[in-house]
């Protein structure tokens, strides 16, 4: 029977019947155990500055290598956390861990890199969201100006006005706002038209479309630049794509062509080479 206990929250007072679509080994207890044991960690994917060819920053990406069940994708892990309301708690762990590690790295560098953390739209619904982040960042001593939140629009998002207000609040702290996966799914032009965000990430699907219609992508980059946001291209796998994007004035590039996501230890290694 349908009752609140077998429904999961989908935001904006929408509910969906919980149909056990998650494997039973993905549960809060197993997640917490894996965090404890180090089977859940953060990987980092560098973002390359097209002008200087140097690493400008990194994006934290959660990884779960379970001893028993193997690799569990972020989409499964984050999806589970979103649907059970565990995302706020997991999200705090992610921010804390990422800030701690990147602070440790930055303390060894002359030129500090910035840190992007993915935020689920469900986290924005938590009243305490921004205060929690401010507390964590302060406690660790991480420079707020170096932190960027990557937000993806989804179909259950709060009203445009509410999001606008949340973005303003985030920006007033010095923390930066990035729109992830732009050009895919639900992202609308409203986002880049009105929000004064710091960065737009062009989705991999648009990067793949580049060779079909370069002028379209060039115009998109120009359009984004009129809002003063930086443009990052995601999922760049080939030299031809990199070269196109460079000529078109794309600011930053992320993708396997430059770097794959890597462990914190690998990041420490490659950063040293990059900054010499
Ligand atoms: P995203 O934020 O758009 O991250 C980019 C995804 O593309 C990552 O997948 C990355 O590994 C992958 N990628 C990067 N370059 C390339 C490339 O050149 N080719 C291909 N084929 N893929 C590339 P990943 O790590 O599996 O993460 C998937 C999504 O899960 C992320 O998409 C993000 O939405 C979510 N996610 C990952 N980590 C976190 C997290 O810590 N918190 C939250 N809330 N979401 C996360
Ligand atoms: Mg992202
Ligand atoms: Mg993305
Ligand atoms: Mg993407």
mmCIF file of C-alpha atoms and ligand atoms in Angstrom, residues 59 118 150 152 180-182 184 201-204 234, ligand 3:
data_model
loop_
_atom_site.group_PDB
_atom_site.id
_atom_site.type_symbol
_atom_site.label_atom_id
_atom_site.label_comp_id
_atom_site.label_asym_id
_atom_site.label_seq_id
_atom_site.Cartn_x
_atom_site.Cartn_y
_atom_site.Cartn_z
ATOM 1 C CA UNK A 59 37.046 18.619 -9.147
ATOM 2 C CA UNK A 118 29.632 18.613 -6.775
ATOM 3 C CA UNK A 150 29.089 22.595 -9.037
ATOM 4 C CA UNK A 152 23.233 20.563 -11.750
ATOM 5 C CA UNK A 180 27.399 21.602 -14.243
ATOM 6 C CA UNK A 181 26.340 19.616 -17.314
ATOM 7 C CA UNK A 182 25.147 22.675 -19.180
ATOM 8 C CA UNK A 184 22.143 18.422 -21.139
ATOM 9 C CA UNK A 201 30.510 23.637 -17.614
ATOM 10 C CA UNK A 202 29.583 22.583 -21.123
ATOM 11 C CA UNK A 203 28.453 18.983 -21.003
ATOM 12 C CA UNK A 204 30.329 16.191 -22.737
ATOM 13 C CA UNK A 234 33.791 18.602 -19.879
HETATM 14 MG MG1 LIG B 3 29.380 17.577 -15.413
#
